[in-house]
Coordinates of C-alpha atoms (C1' of nucleotides) in Angstrom, one line a residue:
Chain A
M1 CA -9.4 12.9 6.2
V2 CA -12.9 13.5 5.2
E3 CA -15.7 13.0 7.8
T4 CA -19.1 11.8 6.9
R5 CA -21.5 9.5 8.5
N6 CA -22.6 7.6 5.5
Y7 CA -20.8 4.7 4.0
I8 CA -20.0 4.9 0.4
G9 CA -17.3 3.3 -2.0
E10 CA -16.1 -0.2 -2.9
F11 CA -13.1 -1.9 -1.6
H12 CA -11.5 -5.2 -2.3
Y13 CA -10.0 -7.0 0.7
T14 CA -9.0 -10.5 1.7
V15 CA -10.7 -12.8 4.3
D16 CA -8.0 -14.6 6.3
S17 CA -8.3 -18.2 7.7
K18 CA -9.9 -17.0 10.8
G19 CA -12.8 -15.3 9.0
R20 CA -11.6 -11.9 9.7
V21 CA -12.5 -9.2 7.3
N22 CA -11.1 -5.7 7.3
L23 CA -13.5 -2.8 7.5
P24 CA -12.1 0.2 5.4
S25 CA -10.6 2.8 7.5
K26 CA -12.8 5.3 5.8
F27 CA -15.8 3.5 7.2
R28 CA -14.3 3.3 10.7
N29 CA -13.5 7.0 10.6
A30 CA -16.9 7.8 9.3
R31 CA -18.4 6.7 12.6
V32 CA -15.7 6.6 15.3
D33 CA -18.4 6.4 17.9
E34 CA -19.6 3.1 16.6
T35 CA -17.5 0.0 17.6
V36 CA -20.3 -2.5 17.7
F37 CA -21.8 -4.0 14.5
V38 CA -24.5 -6.5 13.6
V39 CA -23.6 -8.8 10.7
T40 CA -26.5 -10.8 9.2
R41 CA -27.7 -12.3 5.9
G42 CA -28.4 -9.9 3.1
L43 CA -31.5 -10.1 1.1
D44 CA -29.3 -10.4 -1.9
P45 CA -26.5 -13.2 -1.8
C46 CA -24.3 -11.0 0.3
I47 CA -23.6 -10.1 4.0
Y48 CA -25.1 -7.0 5.6
V49 CA -23.1 -5.2 8.3
Y50 CA -25.0 -2.7 10.3
P51 CA -23.5 -0.3 12.9
L52 CA -25.4 -0.9 16.2
S53 CA -27.4 2.4 16.1
E54 CA -28.7 1.6 12.5
W55 CA -29.5 -1.9 13.6
N56 CA -31.5 -0.5 16.5
K57 CA -33.5 1.7 14.1
M58 CA -34.2 -1.2 12.0
E59 CA -35.4 -3.3 14.9
N60 CA -37.9 -0.6 15.7
G61 CA -38.9 -0.4 12.1
L62 CA -39.4 -4.2 11.8
G63 CA -42.5 -4.0 13.9
N64 CA -44.2 -2.1 11.2
L65 CA -43.8 -4.7 8.6
S66 CA -46.8 -6.5 7.4
Q67 CA -47.4 -10.0 8.8
L68 CA -49.3 -10.9 5.7
R69 CA -47.1 -9.9 2.9
R70 CA -44.6 -12.5 1.9
P71 CA -41.5 -10.3 1.2
D72 CA -42.0 -8.7 4.5
R73 CA -42.0 -12.0 6.4
T74 CA -39.0 -13.2 4.5
F75 CA -37.0 -9.9 5.2
L76 CA -37.9 -10.0 8.9
R77 CA -36.8 -13.7 9.3
N78 CA -33.6 -13.2 7.3
M79 CA -32.6 -10.2 9.4
T80 CA -33.2 -11.7 12.8
R81 CA -32.3 -15.3 12.3
Y82 CA -28.6 -14.9 11.2
A83 CA -27.8 -11.8 13.1
T84 CA -24.7 -11.6 15.3
H85 CA -23.0 -8.9 17.2
T86 CA -19.3 -8.1 16.5
T87 CA -16.7 -5.7 17.4
Y88 CA -13.6 -4.9 15.4
D89 CA -10.1 -5.6 16.7
A90 CA -7.2 -3.3 17.0
Q91 CA -6.5 -3.6 13.3
G92 CA -10.1 -2.8 12.3
R93 CA -11.2 -6.2 11.3
I94 CA -14.5 -7.9 12.3
I95 CA -15.1 -11.6 12.3
V96 CA -17.8 -13.0 10.1
P97 CA -19.4 -16.3 10.9
K98 CA -18.7 -19.1 8.4
V99 CA -22.3 -19.6 7.8
L100 CA -22.6 -16.2 6.4
L101 CA -19.3 -16.4 4.4
D102 CA -20.7 -19.7 2.8
Y103 CA -24.0 -18.0 2.0
A104 CA -22.2 -15.2 0.2
K105 CA -19.8 -17.7 -1.3
I106 CA -16.8 -16.0 0.0
V107 CA -13.5 -17.8 0.2
K108 CA -10.5 -15.6 0.1
K109 CA -11.4 -12.3 -1.6
A110 CA -14.2 -10.1 -0.5
I111 CA -15.8 -6.9 -1.9
I112 CA -16.9 -4.4 0.6
I113 CA -19.5 -1.9 -0.5
G114 CA -20.7 1.0 1.4
V115 CA -24.4 1.5 1.0
L116 CA -25.2 4.6 3.2
N117 CA -26.3 3.2 6.5
K118 CA -25.0 -0.3 6.1
I119 CA -22.1 -2.2 4.6
E120 CA -22.4 -5.1 2.2
I121 CA -19.8 -7.8 1.7
W122 CA -19.9 -9.7 -1.5
S123 CA -17.9 -12.4 -3.2
H124 CA -16.7 -11.4 -6.7
E125 CA -18.6 -14.5 -8.0
S126 CA -21.9 -13.6 -6.4
L127 CA -21.7 -10.0 -7.4
T128 CA -21.0 -10.5 -11.1
E129 CA -23.6 -13.2 -11.3
Y130 CA -26.1 -11.0 -9.6
E131 CA -25.4 -8.3 -12.0
K132 CA -25.7 -10.4 -15.0
S133 CA -29.1 -11.9 -14.0
T134 CA -31.6 -10.2 -11.8
G135 CA -29.4 -7.5 -11.0
N136 CA -29.8 -5.3 -14.1
L137 CA -32.4 -2.7 -14.1
T138 CA -34.5 -2.1 -17.2
D139 CA -34.3 1.3 -18.6
M140 CA -37.8 1.9 -17.4
E141 CA -37.1 0.8 -13.9
Y142 CA -34.0 3.0 -13.8
N143 CA -35.7 6.1 -15.1
D144 CA -38.5 5.7 -12.6
L145 CA -36.1 5.4 -9.8
A146 CA -33.8 8.1 -11.0
G147 CA -36.8 10.4 -11.2
E148 CA -37.6 9.8 -7.6
I149 CA -34.3 10.9 -6.6
Y150 CA -32.5 14.1 -7.6
L151 CA -32.4 15.9 -10.9
Chain B
M1 CA -13.6 38.2 -10.2
V2 CA -17.0 37.3 -11.2
E3 CA -19.0 35.4 -8.5
T4 CA -21.2 32.4 -9.3
R5 CA -22.1 29.3 -7.3
N6 CA -22.5 27.4 -10.5
Y7 CA -19.7 25.6 -12.3
I8 CA -19.4 26.5 -16.0
G9 CA -16.7 26.4 -18.6
E10 CA -14.2 23.8 -20.0
F11 CA -10.5 23.4 -18.8
H12 CA -7.7 21.0 -19.9
Y13 CA -5.5 19.7 -17.2
T14 CA -3.1 16.8 -16.7
V15 CA -3.6 13.8 -14.4
D16 CA -0.2 12.9 -12.6
S17 CA 1.1 9.5 -11.7
K18 CA -0.7 9.6 -8.4
G19 CA -4.1 10.2 -9.9
R20 CA -4.2 13.9 -8.9
V21 CA -6.4 16.2 -10.9
N22 CA -6.5 19.9 -10.6
L23 CA -9.8 21.6 -10.1
P24 CA -9.9 25.0 -11.9
S25 CA -9.4 27.8 -9.5
K26 CA -12.6 29.3 -10.8
F27 CA -14.6 26.5 -9.5
R28 CA -12.8 26.6 -6.2
N29 CA -13.6 30.3 -6.0
A30 CA -17.2 29.6 -7.0
R31 CA -17.7 27.8 -3.8
V32 CA -15.1 28.6 -1.2
D33 CA -17.1 27.0 1.5
E34 CA -17.0 23.5 -0.2
T35 CA -13.8 21.7 0.4
V36 CA -15.2 18.2 0.3
F37 CA -16.3 16.5 -2.9
V38 CA -17.6 13.2 -3.9
V39 CA -16.2 11.7 -7.1
T40 CA -18.2 8.9 -8.8
R41 CA -19.0 7.2 -12.0
G42 CA -21.0 9.3 -14.5
L43 CA -24.0 8.1 -16.3
D44 CA -22.0 8.8 -19.5
P45 CA -18.4 7.5 -19.7
C46 CA -17.0 10.2 -17.5
I47 CA -16.4 11.1 -13.9
Y48 CA -18.9 13.1 -11.9
V49 CA -17.5 15.4 -9.0
Y50 CA -20.2 16.7 -6.6
P51 CA -19.5 19.3 -3.9
L52 CA -20.6 17.6 -0.7
S53 CA -23.7 19.7 -0.3
E54 CA -25.1 18.6 -3.7
W55 CA -24.2 15.0 -3.0
N56 CA -26.0 15.1 0.3
K57 CA -29.2 16.2 -1.6
M58 CA -28.8 13.0 -3.6
E59 CA -28.2 10.9 -0.5
N60 CA -31.4 12.2 1.0
G61 CA -33.3 11.1 -1.9
L62 CA -31.7 7.7 -1.8
G63 CA -32.7 7.2 1.8
N64 CA -36.4 7.1 0.6
L65 CA -35.9 4.0 -1.4
S66 CA -37.3 0.7 -0.2
Q67 CA -35.1 -1.9 1.3
L68 CA -37.6 -4.7 0.1
R69 CA -37.9 -3.9 -3.5
R70 CA -35.0 -5.4 -5.5
P71 CA -34.7 -2.7 -8.2
D72 CA -34.5 -0.1 -5.4
R73 CA -31.6 -2.0 -3.7
T74 CA -29.8 -2.4 -7.0
F75 CA -30.1 1.2 -7.9
L76 CA -29.0 2.4 -4.5
R77 CA -25.9 0.1 -4.6
N78 CA -25.0 1.3 -8.0
M79 CA -25.1 4.9 -6.9
T80 CA -22.9 4.4 -3.8
R81 CA -20.5 1.8 -5.1
Y82 CA -18.3 4.0 -7.2
A83 CA -18.5 7.0 -4.9
T84 CA -15.5 8.4 -2.8
H85 CA -15.1 11.4 -0.6
T86 CA -12.1 13.6 -1.5
T87 CA -10.8 16.9 -0.3
Y88 CA -8.4 19.0 -2.4
D89 CA -4.9 19.4 -1.1
A90 CA -3.0 22.6 -0.6
Q91 CA -2.6 23.0 -4.4
G92 CA -6.3 22.5 -5.2
R93 CA -6.1 19.0 -6.5
I94 CA -8.4 16.1 -5.8
I95 CA -7.5 12.5 -6.1
V96 CA -9.4 10.4 -8.4
P97 CA -9.4 6.6 -7.9
K98 CA -7.8 4.5 -10.7
V99 CA -11.0 2.6 -11.2
L100 CA -12.8 5.8 -12.3
L101 CA -9.9 7.0 -14.4
D102 CA -10.0 3.7 -16.2
Y103 CA -13.8 3.9 -16.6
A104 CA -13.4 7.3 -18.2
K105 CA -10.4 6.2 -20.2
I106 CA -8.2 8.9 -18.8
V107 CA -4.5 8.5 -19.0
K108 CA -2.7 11.8 -18.9
K109 CA -4.9 14.6 -20.2
A110 CA -8.3 15.3 -18.7
I111 CA -11.1 17.7 -19.7
I112 CA -12.8 19.3 -16.9
I113 CA -16.3 20.6 -17.6
G114 CA -18.5 22.6 -15.3
V115 CA -22.1 21.5 -15.4
L116 CA -23.8 23.9 -13.0
N117 CA -24.1 21.9 -9.8
K118 CA -21.4 19.3 -10.6
I119 CA -18.1 18.9 -12.5
E120 CA -17.5 16.3 -15.1
I121 CA -14.1 14.9 -16.0
W122 CA -13.7 13.4 -19.5
S123 CA -10.9 12.0 -21.5
H124 CA -10.5 13.6 -25.0
E125 CA -11.1 10.1 -26.5
S126 CA -14.3 9.4 -24.7
L127 CA -15.8 12.8 -25.2
T128 CA -15.2 13.0 -29.0
E129 CA -16.6 9.5 -29.4
Y130 CA -19.5 10.3 -27.3
E131 CA -20.3 13.4 -29.2
K132 CA -20.1 11.3 -32.5
S133 CA -22.4 8.6 -31.5
T134 CA -25.0 8.8 -28.7
G135 CA -24.3 12.4 -27.7
N136 CA -26.0 14.0 -30.5
L137 CA -29.7 14.8 -29.9
T138 CA -32.3 14.4 -32.7
D139 CA -34.2 17.6 -33.5
M140 CA -37.2 16.0 -31.9
E141 CA -35.4 15.4 -28.6
Y142 CA -33.8 18.8 -28.8
N143 CA -37.1 20.6 -29.3
D144 CA -38.8 18.6 -26.5
L145 CA -36.1 19.6 -24.1
A146 CA -35.8 23.2 -25.2
G147 CA -39.5 23.4 -24.5
E148 CA -39.0 22.5 -20.9
I149 CA -36.6 25.3 -20.3
Y150 CA -37.5 28.8 -19.4
L151 CA -35.8 31.5 -21.4
Chain C
dG1 C1' -9.6 -34.4 34.8
dA2 C1' -7.2 -34.5 30.5
dT3 C1' -7.2 -33.0 25.8
dT4 C1' -8.7 -30.4 22.1
dA5 C1' -10.7 -26.5 19.9
dT6 C1' -12.0 -21.7 19.8
dC7 C1' -11.4 -17.0 20.4
dA8 C1' -9.7 -12.5 22.0
dC9 C1' -5.7 -10.0 22.2
dC10 C1' -0.9 -9.0 20.7
dC11 C1' 3.0 -8.3 17.6
dA12 C1' 5.2 -7.7 13.0
dC13 C1' 5.8 -6.6 8.1
dT14 C1' 4.9 -4.2 3.6
dA15 C1' 2.8 -1.0 0.6
dC16 C1' 0.5 2.9 0.1
dT17 C1' -1.1 7.8 0.7
dA18 C1' -1.9 12.1 2.9
dC19 C1' 1.0 15.8 3.7
dC20 C1' 4.8 18.5 2.9
dC21 C1' 8.0 21.2 0.0
dA22 C1' 9.7 22.9 -4.6
dC23 C1' 9.3 25.3 -9.0
dA24 C1' 8.0 27.2 -13.4
dA25 C1' 4.6 29.9 -15.8
dT26 C1' 1.2 33.0 -15.8
dA27 C1' -1.5 36.8 -13.8
dT28 C1' -1.9 40.8 -10.9
dT29 C1' -0.4 44.9 -8.6
dA30 C1' 2.8 48.8 -7.7
Chain D
dT1 C1' 8.4 47.8 -16.3
dA2 C1' 9.5 45.5 -11.9
dA3 C1' 7.8 43.2 -8.1
dT4 C1' 4.6 40.3 -6.0
dA5 C1' 0.9 36.9 -5.9
dT6 C1' -1.5 33.0 -8.0
dT7 C1' -1.8 28.8 -10.5
dG8 C1' -0.7 24.4 -12.5
dT9 C1' 2.6 20.5 -12.1
dG10 C1' 6.1 17.3 -10.0
dG11 C1' 8.2 14.6 -6.4
dG12 C1' 9.9 12.9 -1.4
dT13 C1' 8.7 11.2 3.1
dA14 C1' 6.6 9.9 7.5
dG15 C1' 2.7 7.9 9.2
dT16 C1' -1.0 4.7 8.5
dA17 C1' -3.8 1.0 6.4
dG18 C1' -4.1 -3.8 5.1
dT19 C1' -2.3 -8.5 5.9
dG20 C1' -0.5 -12.5 8.4
dG21 C1' 0.8 -15.2 12.3
dG22 C1' 1.6 -16.3 17.3
dT23 C1' 0.0 -17.0 22.3
dG24 C1' -2.6 -17.5 26.4
dA25 C1' -7.2 -17.8 28.3
dT26 C1' -11.6 -19.9 28.0
dA27 C1' -14.9 -23.2 26.5
dA28 C1' -16.1 -27.7 24.5
dT29 C1' -15.4 -32.7 24.2
dC30 C1' -14.2 -37.2 25.7

DNA sequence: GATTATCACCCACTACTACCCACAATATTA
DNA sequence: TAATATTGTGGGTAGTAGTGGGTGATAATC
């Protein structure tokens, strides 16, 4: 089994009647030391899941946000307001509050996406809609961003 | 045996029913220290295989993106979404997820191409079609690019 | 205080996959 | 040329991952 600290990849799982969502075993193995997570509302119509250590880093960083700029304020409020601590059970599942499931329009099926230091949970519906509308990048945006990265 | 860190050359291998693809022994010998790879969706209709160290370079770049700007988030998600860690087995094969095989239209035969710091996996179909259409460079493009290279 | 709802913990089943072994074909060495 | 190692390909199996449901303790409501 490959060991890396960062979360990557996409997984399709089911949410049961108790609001339990499986975390991919790859993700659990990636950070065996992390058993506590913070779930909260994403900026996009999805759910963010932070391992505790990453959440703490963010809490520290939140102090640096501007009180004046609107996106900063929104971000800060979103992150703190809906945040809940969770642990996973013996089967590797976390419990996601119904408010958040509703927000992400998740009913039965969920798409789990690893985004380096956090995990996103989407409904198929929200994700495709997001991709269709605002989600798409223009060629210019894409090239700008790609240029900032690597190669 | 000639020693190079870079992957070059083209190889024709088969993908078995379990989605296993052989990595050319030349490639394995090129970087004996690298046993972990990241397979992901290529920009072109093919599969990218990065040795872990190369992938990490990219991840470092991704870490600098803004959590607040929407294009940044989308870009980041697209990069991580289709990525998976793999190791090769005792026979030197890696497992490629079906989603990616479908994306590259690979069924039984695969074309492995070494592109310096990464490996590309193509289907014969996608490759020839790509060459016919968008793959060809205009003379102007070619000259522009050639000018950027050091000979 | 009685009743209901909620949640953490436990058990059970199925499908998959990581690991193992096998073998033919080619390349390398004696 | 014969012997040996390496390479590419195929398949079987034990362990694990994903899913569903049950139960007792605790909290909430009347």
